[in-house]
PDB file of C-alpha atoms in Angstrom:
ATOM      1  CA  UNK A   1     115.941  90.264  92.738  1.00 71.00           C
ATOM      2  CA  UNK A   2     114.646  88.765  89.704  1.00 52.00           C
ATOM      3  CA  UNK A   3     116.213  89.548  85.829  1.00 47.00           C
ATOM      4  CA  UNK A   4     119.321  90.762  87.179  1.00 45.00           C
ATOM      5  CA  UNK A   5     121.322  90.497  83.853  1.00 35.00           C
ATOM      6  CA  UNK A   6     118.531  92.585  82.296  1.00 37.00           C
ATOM      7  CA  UNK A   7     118.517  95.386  85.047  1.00 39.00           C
ATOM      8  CA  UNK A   8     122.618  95.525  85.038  1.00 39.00           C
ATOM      9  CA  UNK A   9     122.431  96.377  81.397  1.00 32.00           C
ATOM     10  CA  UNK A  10     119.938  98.458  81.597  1.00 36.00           C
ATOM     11  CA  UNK A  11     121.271 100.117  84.605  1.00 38.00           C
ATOM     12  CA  UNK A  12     124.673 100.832  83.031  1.00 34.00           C
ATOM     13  CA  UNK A  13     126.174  99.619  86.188  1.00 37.00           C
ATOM     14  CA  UNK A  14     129.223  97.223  86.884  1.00 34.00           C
ATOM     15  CA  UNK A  15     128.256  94.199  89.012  1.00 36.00           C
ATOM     16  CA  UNK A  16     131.723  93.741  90.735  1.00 38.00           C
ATOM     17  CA  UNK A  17     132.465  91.200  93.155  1.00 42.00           C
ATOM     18  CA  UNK A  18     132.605  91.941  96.544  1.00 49.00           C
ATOM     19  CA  UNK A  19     132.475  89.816  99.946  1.00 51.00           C
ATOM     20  CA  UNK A  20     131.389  90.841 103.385  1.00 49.00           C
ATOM     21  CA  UNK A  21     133.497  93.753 105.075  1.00 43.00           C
ATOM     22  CA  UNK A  22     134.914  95.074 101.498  1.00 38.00           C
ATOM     23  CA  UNK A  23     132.250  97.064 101.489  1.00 45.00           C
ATOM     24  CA  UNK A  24     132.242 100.647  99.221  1.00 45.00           C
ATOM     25  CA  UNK A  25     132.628 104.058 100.020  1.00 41.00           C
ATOM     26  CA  UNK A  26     129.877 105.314 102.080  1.00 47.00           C
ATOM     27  CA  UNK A  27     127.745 108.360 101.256  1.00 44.00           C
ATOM     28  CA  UNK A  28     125.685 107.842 104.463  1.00 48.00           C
ATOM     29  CA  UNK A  29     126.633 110.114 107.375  1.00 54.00           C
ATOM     30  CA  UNK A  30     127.413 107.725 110.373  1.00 75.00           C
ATOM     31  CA  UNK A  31     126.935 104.289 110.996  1.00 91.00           C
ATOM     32  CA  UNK A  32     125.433 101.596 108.095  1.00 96.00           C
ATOM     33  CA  UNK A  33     124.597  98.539 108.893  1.00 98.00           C
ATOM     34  CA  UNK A  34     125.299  95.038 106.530  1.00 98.00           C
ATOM     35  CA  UNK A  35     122.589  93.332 105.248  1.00 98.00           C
ATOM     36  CA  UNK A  36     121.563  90.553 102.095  1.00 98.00           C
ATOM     37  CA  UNK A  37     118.643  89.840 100.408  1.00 98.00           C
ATOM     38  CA  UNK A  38     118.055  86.281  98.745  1.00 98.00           C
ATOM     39  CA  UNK A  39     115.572  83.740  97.059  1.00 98.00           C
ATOM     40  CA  UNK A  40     115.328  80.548  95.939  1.00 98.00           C
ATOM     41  CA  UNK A  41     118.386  80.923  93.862  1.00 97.00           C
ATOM     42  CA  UNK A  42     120.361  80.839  96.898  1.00 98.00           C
ATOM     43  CA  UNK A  43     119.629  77.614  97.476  1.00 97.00           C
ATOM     44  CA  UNK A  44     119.587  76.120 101.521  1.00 98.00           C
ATOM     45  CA  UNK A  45     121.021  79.062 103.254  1.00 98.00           C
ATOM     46  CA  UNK A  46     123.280  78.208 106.247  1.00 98.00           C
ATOM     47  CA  UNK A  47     121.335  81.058 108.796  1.00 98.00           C
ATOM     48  CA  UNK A  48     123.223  81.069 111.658  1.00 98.00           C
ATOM     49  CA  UNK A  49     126.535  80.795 109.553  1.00 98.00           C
ATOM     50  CA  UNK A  50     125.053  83.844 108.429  1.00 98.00           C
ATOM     51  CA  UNK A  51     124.375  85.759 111.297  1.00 98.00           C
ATOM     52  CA  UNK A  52     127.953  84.866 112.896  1.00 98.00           C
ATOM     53  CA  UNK A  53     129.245  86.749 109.394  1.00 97.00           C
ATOM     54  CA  UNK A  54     127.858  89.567 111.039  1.00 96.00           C
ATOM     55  CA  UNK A  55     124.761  90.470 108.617  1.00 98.00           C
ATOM     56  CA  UNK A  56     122.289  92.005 110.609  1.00 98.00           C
ATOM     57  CA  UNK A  57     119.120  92.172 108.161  1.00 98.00           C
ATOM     58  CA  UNK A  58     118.287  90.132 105.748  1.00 98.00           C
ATOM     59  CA  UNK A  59     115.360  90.889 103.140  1.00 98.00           C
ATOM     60  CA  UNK A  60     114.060  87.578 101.374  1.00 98.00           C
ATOM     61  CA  UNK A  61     111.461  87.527  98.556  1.00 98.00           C
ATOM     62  CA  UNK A  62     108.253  86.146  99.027  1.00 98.00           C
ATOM     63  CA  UNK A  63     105.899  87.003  95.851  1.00 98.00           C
ATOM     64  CA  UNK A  64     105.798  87.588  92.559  1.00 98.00           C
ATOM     65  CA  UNK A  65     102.624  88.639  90.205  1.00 97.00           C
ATOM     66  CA  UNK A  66      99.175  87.361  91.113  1.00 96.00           C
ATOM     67  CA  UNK A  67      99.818  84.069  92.642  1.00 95.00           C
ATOM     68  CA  UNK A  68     103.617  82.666  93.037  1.00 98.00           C
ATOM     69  CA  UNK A  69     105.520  82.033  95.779  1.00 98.00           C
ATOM     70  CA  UNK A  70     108.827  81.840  96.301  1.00 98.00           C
ATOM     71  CA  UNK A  71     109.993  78.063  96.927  1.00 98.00           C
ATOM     72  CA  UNK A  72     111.860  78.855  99.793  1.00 98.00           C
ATOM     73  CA  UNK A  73     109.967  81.794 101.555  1.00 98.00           C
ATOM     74  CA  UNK A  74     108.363  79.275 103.917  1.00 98.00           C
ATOM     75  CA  UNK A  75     111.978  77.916 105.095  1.00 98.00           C
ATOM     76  CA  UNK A  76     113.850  81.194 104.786  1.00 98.00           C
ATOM     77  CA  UNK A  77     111.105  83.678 106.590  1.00 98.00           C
ATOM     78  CA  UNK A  78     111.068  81.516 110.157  1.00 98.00           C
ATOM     79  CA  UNK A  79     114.649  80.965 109.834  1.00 98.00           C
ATOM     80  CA  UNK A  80     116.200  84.460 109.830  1.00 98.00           C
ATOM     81  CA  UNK A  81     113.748  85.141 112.966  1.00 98.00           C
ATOM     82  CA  UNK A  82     115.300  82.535 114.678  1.00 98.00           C
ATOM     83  CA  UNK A  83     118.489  83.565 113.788  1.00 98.00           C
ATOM     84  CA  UNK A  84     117.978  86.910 115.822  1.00 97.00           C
ATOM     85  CA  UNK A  85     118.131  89.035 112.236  1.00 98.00           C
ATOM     86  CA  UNK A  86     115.904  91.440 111.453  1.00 98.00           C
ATOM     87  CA  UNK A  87     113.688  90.141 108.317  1.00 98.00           C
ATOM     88  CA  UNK A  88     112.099  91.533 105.978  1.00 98.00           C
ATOM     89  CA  UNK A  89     110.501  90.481 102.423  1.00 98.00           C
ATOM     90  CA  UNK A  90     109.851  91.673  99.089  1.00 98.00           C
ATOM     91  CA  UNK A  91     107.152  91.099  95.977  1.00 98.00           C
ATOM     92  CA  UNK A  92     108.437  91.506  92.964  1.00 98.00           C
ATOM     93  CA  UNK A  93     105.412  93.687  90.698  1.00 98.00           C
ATOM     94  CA  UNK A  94     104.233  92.657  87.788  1.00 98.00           C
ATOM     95  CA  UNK A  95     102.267  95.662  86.542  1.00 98.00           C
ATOM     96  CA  UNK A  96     100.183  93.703  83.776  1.00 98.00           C
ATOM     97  CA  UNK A  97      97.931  92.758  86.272  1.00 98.00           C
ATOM     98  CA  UNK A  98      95.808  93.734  89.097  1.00 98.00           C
ATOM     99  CA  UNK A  99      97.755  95.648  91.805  1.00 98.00           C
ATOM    100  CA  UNK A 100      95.316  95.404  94.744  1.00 98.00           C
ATOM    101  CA  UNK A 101      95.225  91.638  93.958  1.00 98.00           C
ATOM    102  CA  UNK A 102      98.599  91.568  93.933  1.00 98.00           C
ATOM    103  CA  UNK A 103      98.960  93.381  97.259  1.00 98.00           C
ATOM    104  CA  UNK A 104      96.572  91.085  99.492  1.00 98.00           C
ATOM    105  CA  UNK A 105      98.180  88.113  97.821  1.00 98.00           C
ATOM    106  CA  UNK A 106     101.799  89.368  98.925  1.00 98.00           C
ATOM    107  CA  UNK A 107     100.290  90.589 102.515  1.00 98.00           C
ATOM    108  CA  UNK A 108      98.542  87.000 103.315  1.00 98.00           C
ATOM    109  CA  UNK A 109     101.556  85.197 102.733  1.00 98.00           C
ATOM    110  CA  UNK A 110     104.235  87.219 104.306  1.00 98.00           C
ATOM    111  CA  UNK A 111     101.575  88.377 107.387  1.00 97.00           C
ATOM    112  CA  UNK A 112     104.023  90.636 108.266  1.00 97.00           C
ATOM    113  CA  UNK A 113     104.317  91.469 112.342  1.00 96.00           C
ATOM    114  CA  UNK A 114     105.634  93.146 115.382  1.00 97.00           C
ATOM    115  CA  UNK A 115     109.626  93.236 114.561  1.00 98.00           C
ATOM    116  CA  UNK A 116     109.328  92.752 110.763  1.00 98.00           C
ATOM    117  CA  UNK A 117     110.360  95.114 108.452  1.00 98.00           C
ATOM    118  CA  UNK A 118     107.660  96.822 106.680  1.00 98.00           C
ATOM    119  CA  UNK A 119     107.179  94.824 103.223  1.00 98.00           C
ATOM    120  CA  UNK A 120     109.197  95.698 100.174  1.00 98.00           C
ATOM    121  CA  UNK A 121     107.606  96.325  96.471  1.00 98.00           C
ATOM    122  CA  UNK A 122     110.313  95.431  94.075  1.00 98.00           C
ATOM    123  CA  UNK A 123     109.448  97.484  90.934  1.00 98.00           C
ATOM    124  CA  UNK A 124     111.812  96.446  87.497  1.00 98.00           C
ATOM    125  CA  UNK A 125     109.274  95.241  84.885  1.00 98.00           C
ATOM    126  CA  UNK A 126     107.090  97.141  82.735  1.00 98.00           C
ATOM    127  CA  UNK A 127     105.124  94.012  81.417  1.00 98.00           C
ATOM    128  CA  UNK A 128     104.445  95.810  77.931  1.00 98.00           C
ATOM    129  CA  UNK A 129     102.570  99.117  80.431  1.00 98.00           C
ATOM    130  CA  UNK A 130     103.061 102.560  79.513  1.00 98.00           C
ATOM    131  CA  UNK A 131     105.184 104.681  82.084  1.00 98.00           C
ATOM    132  CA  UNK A 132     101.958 106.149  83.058  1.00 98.00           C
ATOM    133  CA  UNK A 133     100.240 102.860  83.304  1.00 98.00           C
ATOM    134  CA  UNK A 134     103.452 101.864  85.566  1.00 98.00           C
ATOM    135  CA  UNK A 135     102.914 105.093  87.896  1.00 98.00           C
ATOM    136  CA  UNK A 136      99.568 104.526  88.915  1.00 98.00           C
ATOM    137  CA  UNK A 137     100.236 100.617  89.630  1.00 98.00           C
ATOM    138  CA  UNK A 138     102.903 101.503  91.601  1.00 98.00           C
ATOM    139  CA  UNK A 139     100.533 103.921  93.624  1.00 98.00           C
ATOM    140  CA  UNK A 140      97.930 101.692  94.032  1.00 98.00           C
ATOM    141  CA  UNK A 141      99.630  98.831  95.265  1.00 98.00           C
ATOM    142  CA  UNK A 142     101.313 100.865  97.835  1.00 98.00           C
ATOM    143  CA  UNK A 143      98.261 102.277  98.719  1.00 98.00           C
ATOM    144  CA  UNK A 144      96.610  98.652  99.304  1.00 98.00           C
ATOM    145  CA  UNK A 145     100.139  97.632 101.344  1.00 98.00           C
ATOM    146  CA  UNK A 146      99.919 100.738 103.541  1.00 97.00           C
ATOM    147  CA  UNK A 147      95.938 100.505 104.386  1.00 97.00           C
ATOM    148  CA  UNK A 148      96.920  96.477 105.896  1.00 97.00           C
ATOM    149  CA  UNK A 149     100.399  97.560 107.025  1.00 97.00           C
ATOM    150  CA  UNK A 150      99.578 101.036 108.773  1.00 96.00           C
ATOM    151  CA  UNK A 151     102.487 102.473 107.159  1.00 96.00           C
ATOM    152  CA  UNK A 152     104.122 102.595 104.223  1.00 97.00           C
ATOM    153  CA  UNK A 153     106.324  99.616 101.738  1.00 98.00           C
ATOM    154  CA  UNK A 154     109.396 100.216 101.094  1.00 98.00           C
ATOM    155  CA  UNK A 155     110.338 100.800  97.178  1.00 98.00           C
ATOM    156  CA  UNK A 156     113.355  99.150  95.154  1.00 98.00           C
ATOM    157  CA  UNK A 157     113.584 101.121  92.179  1.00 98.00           C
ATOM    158  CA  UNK A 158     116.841 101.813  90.178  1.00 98.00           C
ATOM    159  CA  UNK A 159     117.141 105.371  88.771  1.00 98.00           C
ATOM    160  CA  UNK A 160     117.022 104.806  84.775  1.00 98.00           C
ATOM    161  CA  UNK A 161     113.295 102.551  85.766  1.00 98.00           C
ATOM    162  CA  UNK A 162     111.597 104.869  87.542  1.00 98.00           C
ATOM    163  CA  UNK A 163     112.875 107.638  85.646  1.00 98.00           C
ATOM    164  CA  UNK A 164     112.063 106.178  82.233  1.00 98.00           C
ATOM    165  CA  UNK A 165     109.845 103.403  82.924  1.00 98.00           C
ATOM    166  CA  UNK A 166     107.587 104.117  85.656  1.00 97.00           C
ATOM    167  CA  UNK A 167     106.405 107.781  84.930  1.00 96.00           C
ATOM    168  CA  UNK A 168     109.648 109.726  86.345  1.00 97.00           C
ATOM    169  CA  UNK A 169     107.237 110.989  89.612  1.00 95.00           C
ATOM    170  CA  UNK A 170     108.197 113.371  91.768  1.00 96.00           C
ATOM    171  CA  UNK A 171     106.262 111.453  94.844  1.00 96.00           C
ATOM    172  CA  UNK A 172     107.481 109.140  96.407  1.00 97.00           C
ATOM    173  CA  UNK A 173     103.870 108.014  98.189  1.00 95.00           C
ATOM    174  CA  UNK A 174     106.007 108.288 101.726  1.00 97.00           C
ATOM    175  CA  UNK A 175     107.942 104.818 100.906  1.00 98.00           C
ATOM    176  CA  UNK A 176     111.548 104.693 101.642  1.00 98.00           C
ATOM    177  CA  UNK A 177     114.277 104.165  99.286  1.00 98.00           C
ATOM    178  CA  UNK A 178     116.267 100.766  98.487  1.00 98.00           C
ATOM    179  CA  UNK A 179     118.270 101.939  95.726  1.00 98.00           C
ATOM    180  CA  UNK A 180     120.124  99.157  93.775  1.00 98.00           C
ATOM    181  CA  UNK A 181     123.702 100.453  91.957  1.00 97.00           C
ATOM    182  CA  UNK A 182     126.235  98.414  91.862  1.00 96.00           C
ATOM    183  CA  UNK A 183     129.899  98.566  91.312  1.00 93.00           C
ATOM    184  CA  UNK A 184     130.533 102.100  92.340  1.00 95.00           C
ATOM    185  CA  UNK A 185     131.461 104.106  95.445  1.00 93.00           C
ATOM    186  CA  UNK A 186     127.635 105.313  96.252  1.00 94.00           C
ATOM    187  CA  UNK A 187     124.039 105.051  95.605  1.00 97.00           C
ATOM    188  CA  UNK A 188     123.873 108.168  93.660  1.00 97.00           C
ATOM    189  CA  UNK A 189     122.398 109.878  91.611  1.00 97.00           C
ATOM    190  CA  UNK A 190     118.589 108.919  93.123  1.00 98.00           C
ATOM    191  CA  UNK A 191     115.230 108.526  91.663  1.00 98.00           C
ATOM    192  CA  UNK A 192     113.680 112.026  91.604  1.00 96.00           C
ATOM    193  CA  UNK A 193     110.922 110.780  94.517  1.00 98.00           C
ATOM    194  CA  UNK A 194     114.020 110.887  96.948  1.00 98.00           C
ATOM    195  CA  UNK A 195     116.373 112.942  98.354  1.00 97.00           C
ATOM    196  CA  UNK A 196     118.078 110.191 100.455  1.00 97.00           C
ATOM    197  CA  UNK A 197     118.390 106.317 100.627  1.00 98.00           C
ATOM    198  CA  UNK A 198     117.318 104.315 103.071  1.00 98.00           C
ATOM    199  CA  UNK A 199     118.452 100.781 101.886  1.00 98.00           C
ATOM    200  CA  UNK A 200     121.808 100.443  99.138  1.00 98.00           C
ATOM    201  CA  UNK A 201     121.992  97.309  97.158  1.00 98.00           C
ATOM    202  CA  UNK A 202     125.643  97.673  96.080  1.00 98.00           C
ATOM    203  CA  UNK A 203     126.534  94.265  94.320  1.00 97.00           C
ATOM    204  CA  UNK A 204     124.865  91.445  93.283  1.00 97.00           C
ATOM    205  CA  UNK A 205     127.620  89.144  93.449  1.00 97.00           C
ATOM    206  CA  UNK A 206     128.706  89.242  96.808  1.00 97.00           C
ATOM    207  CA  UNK A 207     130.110  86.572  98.773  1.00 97.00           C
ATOM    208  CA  UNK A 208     128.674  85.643 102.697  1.00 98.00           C
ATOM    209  CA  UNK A 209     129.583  82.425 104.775  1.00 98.00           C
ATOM    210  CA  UNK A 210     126.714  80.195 105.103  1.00 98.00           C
ATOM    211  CA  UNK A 211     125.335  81.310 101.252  1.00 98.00           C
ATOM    212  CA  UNK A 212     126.826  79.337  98.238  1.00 97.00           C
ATOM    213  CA  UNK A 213     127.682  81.006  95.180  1.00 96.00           C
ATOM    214  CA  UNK A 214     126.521  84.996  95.213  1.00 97.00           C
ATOM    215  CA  UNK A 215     124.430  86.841  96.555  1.00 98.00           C
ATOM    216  CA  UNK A 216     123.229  90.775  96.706  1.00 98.00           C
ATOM    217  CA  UNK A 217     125.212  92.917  99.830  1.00 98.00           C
ATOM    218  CA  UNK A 218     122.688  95.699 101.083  1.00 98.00           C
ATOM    219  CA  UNK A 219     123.730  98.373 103.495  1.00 98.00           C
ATOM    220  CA  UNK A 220     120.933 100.212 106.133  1.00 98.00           C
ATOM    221  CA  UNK A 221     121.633 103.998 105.884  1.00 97.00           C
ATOM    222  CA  UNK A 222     121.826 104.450 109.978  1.00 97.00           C
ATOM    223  CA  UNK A 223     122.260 102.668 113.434  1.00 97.00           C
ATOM    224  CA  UNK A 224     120.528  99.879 114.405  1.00 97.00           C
ATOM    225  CA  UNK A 225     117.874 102.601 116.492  1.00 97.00           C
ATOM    226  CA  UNK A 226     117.042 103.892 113.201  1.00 97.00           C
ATOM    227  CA  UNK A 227     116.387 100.267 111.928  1.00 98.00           C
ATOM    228  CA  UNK A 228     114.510  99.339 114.923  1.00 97.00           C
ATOM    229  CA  UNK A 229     112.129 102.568 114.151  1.00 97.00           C
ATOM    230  CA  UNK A 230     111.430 101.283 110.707  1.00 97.00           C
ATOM    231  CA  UNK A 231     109.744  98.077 112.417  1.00 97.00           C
ATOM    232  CA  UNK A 232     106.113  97.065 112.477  1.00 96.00           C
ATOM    233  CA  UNK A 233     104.485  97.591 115.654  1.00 93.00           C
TER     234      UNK A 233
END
């Protein structure tokens, strides 16, 4: 994700170094599953290095704000298809402006389908809005995704944001969880929308063959049947 100096700080968290299979403590009850998610900053990923490693999903940004896309989201979105990962991608809000617009622009270029994960609304700037202003952007723009998707985005949200940046509500507009925390043995404590996590970013400076330099380690809260179900149509 974008700022992530910013969001450790304001996070409180410790952004320790980890590589593929040192992986936490797990909270989840069962079987995770390893994941990334990148951008351009990763540079020319090796994919099938990649999926060898043993990564099973990766999540790769595609939008940000009214109009930019990510260099690489044209290599990187074909790629991890034809890698036999599961993909999914992410827009990272910029509540100053128009959330609807924001939405379709995200939705045309990713044109998410059958296999994809549903698209990802990556929520960590306030832009200068009011938490209030930041609650009802958030619900709009989900509302817009869901209406083209038939079913809900997912939501990356840390819990200091959303509880003192983006209004603190109790709803969680039926979007699943991606909780980033890094540095520590689970996801814990949650924003107040959720009960449980459906997606753990646990370090931002992870290490994966076929990536140079970091790059974030993610863990699926279930078996690959419960990924599957998460799928578009």
């Amino acid at each position: 994700m974008s700022n992530r100096r910013d969001f450790l700080r304001r996070c409180g968290a410790l952004a320790a170094g980890t590589a593929l299979g040192v992986t936490p403590s797990l909270s989840a009850q069962g079987t995770v599953l390893e994941g990334i998610d990148i951008s351009q900053w990763q540079g020319t990923v090796n994919f099938a290095t990649v999926a060898s490693s043993g990564i099973q999903f990766i999540i790769c940004k595609a939008t940000e704000g009214m109009t930019f896309t990510d260099p690489k989201f044209t290599t990187n979105w074909p790629a991890i298809k034809a890698n036999n990962m599961v993909r999914g991608a992410y827009h990272y809000g910029r509540p100053n402006t128009d959330p609807i617009a924001q939405a379709r622009h995200f939705y045309r270029t990713v044109k998410p389908s059958s296999g994809d994960l549903p698209c990802v609304l990556d929520i960590e700037a306030t832009d200068g809005q009011t938490p209030a202003q930041v609650r009802y952007w958030i619900q709009r723009f989900c509302q817009e995704l869901r209406q083209r998707m038939g079913k809900p985005p997912m939501i990356y949200c840390g819990y200091y944001f959303w509880r003192d940046n983006a209004g603190n509500s109790p709803y969680n507009y039926n979007c699943p969880l991606w909780m980033p925390r890094w540095g520590v043995s689970n996801p814990f404590p949650l924003p107040s929308a959720w009960t449980n996590w459906t997606m753990w970013q646990y370090t931002a400076t992870g290490s994966v063959p076929g990536i140079t330099g970091n790059v974030d380690l993610d863990q699926f809260n279930g078996p690959m049947s419960a990924l599957n179900a998460m799928k578009m149509p």
